[in-house]
Amino acid sequence: MEQTFIMIKPDGVQRGLVGEIISRFEKKGFTLKGLKLLTVEQSFAEKHYEDLATKPFFSGLVEYIISGPVVAMIWEGKGVVATGRKIIGATNPAASEPGTIRGDLAIHVGRNVIHGSDSVESATKEIGLWFPEGPTNWQSSLHQWIYDLWLLCFVY
Ligand code: GTP
Ligand code: MG
């Protein structure tokens, strides 16, 4: 099933928002397939955000991401990339709807607490970068209460 890469940024960890953020993905019904707390080096952060290398905020963004530990996660579920972005909210918290993570928990675009892959292709690339060991292999026993498995077998 589809997977996405979600990262709680250093401000989210420092502000004690890890449990709150994980809870929102869990309650939705998505499955946690990878989780680690780590501090990354400058070259790693530059690689993660390489598509933004020409942006004026790039060096500040890299400084922000390496400023403390982050929580790196793989989440799995039907449509998790697009739905994950909806749960997170717009890039700028000032434009994020209430009810989204950034809409509820952040104020400034440069401290927006969480990253989520923006496409299935980005998710594959980012999971490969952050989890070279791959996801943890387990199946949630709640699937039958979250998905209509009879319908799902025609979709996948
Ligand atoms: P990510 O999930 O972190 O990739 O955010 P996004 O996909 O919603 O936005 P994008 O990839 O365009 O930007 C990556 C990150 O750069 C954002 O989440 C912000 O932390 C930061 N960023 C984007 N635009 C600005 C900006 O105008 N100013 C500052 N200071 N930071 C920005
Ligand atoms: Mg992005």
mmCIF file of C-alpha atoms and ligand atoms in Angstrom:
data_model
loop_
_atom_site.group_PDB
_atom_site.id
_atom_site.type_symbol
_atom_site.label_atom_id
_atom_site.label_comp_id
_atom_site.label_asym_id
_atom_site.label_seq_id
_atom_site.Cartn_x
_atom_site.Cartn_y
_atom_site.Cartn_z
ATOM 1 C CA MET A 1 0.000 0.000 0.000
ATOM 2 C CA GLU A 2 1.022 3.648 -0.439
ATOM 3 C CA GLN A 3 3.611 5.080 1.937
ATOM 4 C CA THR A 4 4.763 8.607 2.752
ATOM 5 C CA PHE A 5 7.662 10.184 4.579
ATOM 6 C CA ILE A 6 6.703 12.450 7.488
ATOM 7 C CA MET A 7 9.220 14.365 9.599
ATOM 8 C CA ILE A 8 8.561 16.302 12.802
ATOM 9 C CA LYS A 9 10.987 19.223 12.512
ATOM 10 C CA PRO A 10 13.232 20.415 15.397
ATOM 11 C CA ASP A 11 10.669 22.981 16.604
ATOM 12 C CA GLY A 12 8.009 20.268 16.823
ATOM 13 C CA VAL A 13 10.311 18.087 18.924
ATOM 14 C CA GLN A 14 11.440 20.988 21.162
ATOM 15 C CA ARG A 15 7.840 22.128 21.695
ATOM 16 C CA GLY A 16 6.716 18.676 22.825
ATOM 17 C CA LEU A 17 4.390 18.104 19.859
ATOM 18 C CA VAL A 18 5.615 14.603 18.924
ATOM 19 C CA GLY A 19 2.787 12.744 20.659
ATOM 20 C CA GLU A 20 0.113 15.129 19.350
ATOM 21 C CA ILE A 21 1.321 14.793 15.752
ATOM 22 C CA ILE A 22 1.722 11.013 15.827
ATOM 23 C CA SER A 23 -1.726 10.756 17.392
ATOM 24 C CA ARG A 24 -3.354 12.605 14.480
ATOM 25 C CA PHE A 25 -1.948 10.123 11.937
ATOM 26 C CA GLU A 26 -2.799 7.143 14.157
ATOM 27 C CA LYS A 27 -6.363 8.310 14.779
ATOM 28 C CA LYS A 28 -6.942 8.789 11.060
ATOM 29 C CA GLY A 29 -6.196 5.086 10.620
ATOM 30 C CA PHE A 30 -2.774 5.205 8.975
ATOM 31 C CA THR A 31 -0.151 2.637 9.963
ATOM 32 C CA LEU A 32 3.264 3.564 11.376
ATOM 33 C CA LYS A 33 5.892 1.660 9.371
ATOM 34 C CA GLY A 34 9.080 3.440 10.473
ATOM 35 C CA LEU A 35 10.102 5.753 13.328
ATOM 36 C CA LYS A 36 13.345 7.266 14.565
ATOM 37 C CA LEU A 37 14.657 10.309 16.440
ATOM 38 C CA LEU A 38 17.857 11.633 14.920
ATOM 39 C CA THR A 39 19.885 14.771 14.259
ATOM 40 C CA VAL A 40 21.021 15.156 10.655
ATOM 41 C CA GLU A 41 24.097 16.838 9.213
ATOM 42 C CA GLN A 42 24.112 19.805 6.849
ATOM 43 C CA SER A 43 24.862 17.728 3.731
ATOM 44 C CA PHE A 44 21.964 15.383 4.552
ATOM 45 C CA ALA A 45 19.503 18.258 5.038
ATOM 46 C CA GLU A 46 20.715 19.819 1.767
ATOM 47 C CA LYS A 47 20.085 16.506 0.005
ATOM 48 C CA HIS A 48 16.584 16.210 1.485
ATOM 49 C CA TYR A 49 15.644 19.731 0.318
ATOM 50 C CA GLU A 50 17.776 19.719 -2.885
ATOM 51 C CA ASP A 51 14.797 20.803 -5.022
ATOM 52 C CA LEU A 52 14.731 24.097 -3.072
ATOM 53 C CA ALA A 53 18.477 24.833 -3.416
ATOM 54 C CA THR A 54 17.902 28.021 -5.425
ATOM 55 C CA LYS A 55 15.354 29.503 -2.996
ATOM 56 C CA PRO A 56 16.476 32.525 -0.931
ATOM 57 C CA PHE A 57 15.401 30.770 2.295
ATOM 58 C CA PHE A 58 17.393 27.573 1.518
ATOM 59 C CA SER A 59 20.359 28.154 3.857
ATOM 60 C CA GLY A 60 18.019 29.189 6.683
ATOM 61 C CA LEU A 61 15.886 26.121 6.029
ATOM 62 C CA VAL A 62 18.913 23.832 6.257
ATOM 63 C CA GLU A 63 20.074 25.547 9.487
ATOM 64 C CA TYR A 64 16.573 25.028 10.908
ATOM 65 C CA ILE A 65 16.450 21.321 10.045
ATOM 66 C CA ILE A 66 19.895 20.604 11.548
ATOM 67 C CA SER A 67 19.256 22.723 14.683
ATOM 68 C CA GLY A 68 18.073 19.752 16.773
ATOM 69 C CA PRO A 69 16.663 16.254 16.613
ATOM 70 C CA VAL A 70 13.837 15.439 14.216
ATOM 71 C CA VAL A 71 11.390 12.527 14.237
ATOM 72 C CA ALA A 72 11.491 10.676 10.910
ATOM 73 C CA MET A 73 8.542 8.435 10.095
ATOM 74 C CA ILE A 74 7.060 6.241 7.405
ATOM 75 C CA TRP A 75 3.252 6.176 7.388
ATOM 76 C CA GLU A 76 1.213 3.777 5.263
ATOM 77 C CA GLY A 77 -2.373 3.767 4.019
ATOM 78 C CA LYS A 78 -4.667 4.350 1.081
ATOM 79 C CA GLY A 79 -3.931 7.820 -0.339
ATOM 80 C CA VAL A 80 -1.574 8.621 2.553
ATOM 81 C CA VAL A 81 0.610 11.039 0.534
ATOM 82 C CA ALA A 82 -2.223 13.431 -0.420
ATOM 83 C CA THR A 83 -4.205 12.930 2.785
ATOM 84 C CA GLY A 84 -1.037 13.393 4.838
ATOM 85 C CA ARG A 85 -0.522 16.781 3.172
ATOM 86 C CA LYS A 86 -4.119 17.712 4.039
ATOM 87 C CA ILE A 87 -3.606 16.696 7.668
ATOM 88 C CA ILE A 88 -0.435 18.837 7.725
ATOM 89 C CA GLY A 89 -1.993 21.914 6.074
ATOM 90 C CA ALA A 90 -0.604 24.642 3.834
ATOM 91 C CA THR A 91 3.131 25.442 3.861
ATOM 92 C CA ASN A 92 2.542 28.824 5.511
ATOM 93 C CA PRO A 93 0.681 28.339 8.827
ATOM 94 C CA ALA A 94 -0.957 31.732 8.267
ATOM 95 C CA ALA A 95 -2.810 30.104 5.351
ATOM 96 C CA SER A 96 -3.334 26.676 6.974
ATOM 97 C CA GLU A 97 -6.902 25.822 7.901
ATOM 98 C CA PRO A 98 -7.766 25.309 11.578
ATOM 99 C CA GLY A 99 -7.891 21.563 12.192
ATOM 100 C CA THR A 100 -4.660 20.977 10.314
ATOM 101 C CA ILE A 101 -1.371 20.459 12.165
ATOM 102 C CA ARG A 102 0.169 23.712 10.935
ATOM 103 C CA GLY A 103 -3.150 25.553 11.254
ATOM 104 C CA ASP A 104 -3.467 24.507 14.894
ATOM 105 C CA LEU A 105 0.145 24.354 16.062
ATOM 106 C CA ALA A 106 2.299 26.826 14.105
ATOM 107 C CA ILE A 107 2.467 30.532 13.225
ATOM 108 C CA HIS A 108 5.506 31.156 10.973
ATOM 109 C CA VAL A 109 6.462 29.498 7.668
ATOM 110 C CA GLY A 110 10.057 29.163 8.842
ATOM 111 C CA ARG A 111 8.946 27.149 11.918
ATOM 112 C CA ASN A 112 6.098 25.033 10.569
ATOM 113 C CA VAL A 113 6.768 21.917 12.712
ATOM 114 C CA ILE A 114 6.353 19.157 10.149
ATOM 115 C CA HIS A 115 7.341 17.922 6.691
ATOM 116 C CA GLY A 116 5.351 15.594 4.446
ATOM 117 C CA SER A 117 6.236 14.199 1.014
ATOM 118 C CA ASP A 118 4.487 16.121 -1.779
ATOM 119 C CA SER A 119 4.035 13.188 -4.225
ATOM 120 C CA VAL A 120 4.321 9.402 -4.383
ATOM 121 C CA GLU A 121 7.622 9.855 -6.266
ATOM 122 C CA SER A 122 9.015 12.191 -3.567
ATOM 123 C CA ALA A 123 7.857 9.762 -0.891
ATOM 124 C CA THR A 124 9.780 6.875 -2.484
ATOM 125 C CA LYS A 125 12.891 9.056 -2.767
ATOM 126 C CA GLU A 126 12.652 10.428 0.775
ATOM 127 C CA ILE A 127 11.940 7.035 2.372
ATOM 128 C CA GLY A 128 15.039 5.718 0.566
ATOM 129 C CA LEU A 129 17.120 8.611 1.891
ATOM 130 C CA TRP A 130 15.911 8.518 5.512
ATOM 131 C CA PHE A 131 15.270 4.773 5.841
ATOM 132 C CA PRO A 132 17.893 2.947 3.741
ATOM 133 C CA GLU A 133 17.093 -0.096 5.911
ATOM 134 C CA GLY A 134 13.487 0.082 4.650
ATOM 135 C CA PRO A 135 10.198 0.114 6.562
ATOM 136 C CA THR A 136 9.413 -2.147 9.503
ATOM 137 C CA ASN A 137 7.487 -5.127 8.184
ATOM 138 C CA TRP A 138 4.249 -5.563 10.124
ATOM 139 C CA GLN A 139 0.512 -5.504 9.418
ATOM 140 C CA SER A 140 -2.030 -3.774 11.630
ATOM 141 C CA SER A 141 -4.728 -6.106 12.891
ATOM 142 C CA LEU A 142 -7.191 -3.178 12.650
ATOM 143 C CA HIS A 143 -7.340 -3.212 8.823
ATOM 144 C CA GLN A 144 -10.779 -4.777 8.670
ATOM 145 C CA TRP A 145 -12.122 -1.903 10.829
ATOM 146 C CA ILE A 146 -10.502 0.815 8.698
ATOM 147 C CA TYR A 147 -10.901 -0.554 5.156
ATOM 148 C CA ASP A 148 -13.678 -2.424 3.414
ATOM 149 C CA LEU A 149 -11.323 -5.234 2.418
ATOM 150 C CA TRP A 150 -13.810 -6.688 -0.080
ATOM 151 C CA LEU A 151 -13.755 -3.401 -2.023
ATOM 152 C CA LEU A 152 -10.019 -2.902 -1.497
ATOM 153 C CA CYS A 153 -9.121 -6.123 -3.311
ATOM 154 C CA PHE A 154 -10.539 -4.587 -6.517
ATOM 155 C CA VAL A 155 -8.597 -1.337 -6.067
ATOM 156 C CA TYR A 156 -5.189 -2.949 -5.409
HETATM 157 P P1 GTP B 1 7.789 20.510 3.528
HETATM 158 O O1 GTP B 1 6.764 19.487 3.860
HETATM 159 O O2 GTP B 1 8.672 20.906 4.698
HETATM 160 O O3 GTP B 1 8.583 20.129 2.303
HETATM 161 O O4 GTP B 1 6.947 21.847 3.213
HETATM 162 P P2 GTP B 1 6.060 22.143 1.937
HETATM 163 O O5 GTP B 1 6.141 21.022 0.949
HETATM 164 O O6 GTP B 1 4.723 22.534 2.437
HETATM 165 O O7 GTP B 1 6.777 23.440 1.343
HETATM 166 P P3 GTP B 1 8.092 23.516 0.438
HETATM 167 O O8 GTP B 1 8.588 22.160 0.085
HETATM 168 O O9 GTP B 1 7.813 24.484 -0.649
HETATM 169 O O10 GTP B 1 9.112 24.212 1.456
HETATM 170 C C1 GTP B 1 9.881 23.439 2.351
HETATM 171 C C2 GTP B 1 10.004 24.171 3.660
HETATM 172 O O11 GTP B 1 10.736 25.356 3.450
HETATM 173 C C3 GTP B 1 8.680 24.658 4.255
HETATM 174 O O12 GTP B 1 8.001 23.681 4.981
HETATM 175 C C4 GTP B 1 9.173 25.765 5.173
HETATM 176 O O13 GTP B 1 9.716 25.238 6.383
HETATM 177 C C5 GTP B 1 10.293 26.355 4.344
HETATM 178 N N1 GTP B 1 9.825 27.499 3.566
HETATM 179 C C6 GTP B 1 9.058 27.493 2.449
HETATM 180 N N2 GTP B 1 8.817 28.733 2.017
HETATM 181 C C7 GTP B 1 9.442 29.554 2.898
HETATM 182 C C8 GTP B 1 9.577 30.964 2.998
HETATM 183 O O14 GTP B 1 9.056 31.728 2.192
HETATM 184 N N3 GTP B 1 10.326 31.434 4.048
HETATM 185 C C9 GTP B 1 10.916 30.610 4.951
HETATM 186 N N4 GTP B 1 11.638 31.143 5.958
HETATM 187 N N5 GTP B 1 10.809 29.268 4.887
HETATM 188 C C10 GTP B 1 10.088 28.753 3.873
HETATM 189 MG MG MG B 2 7.962 20.211 0.321
#
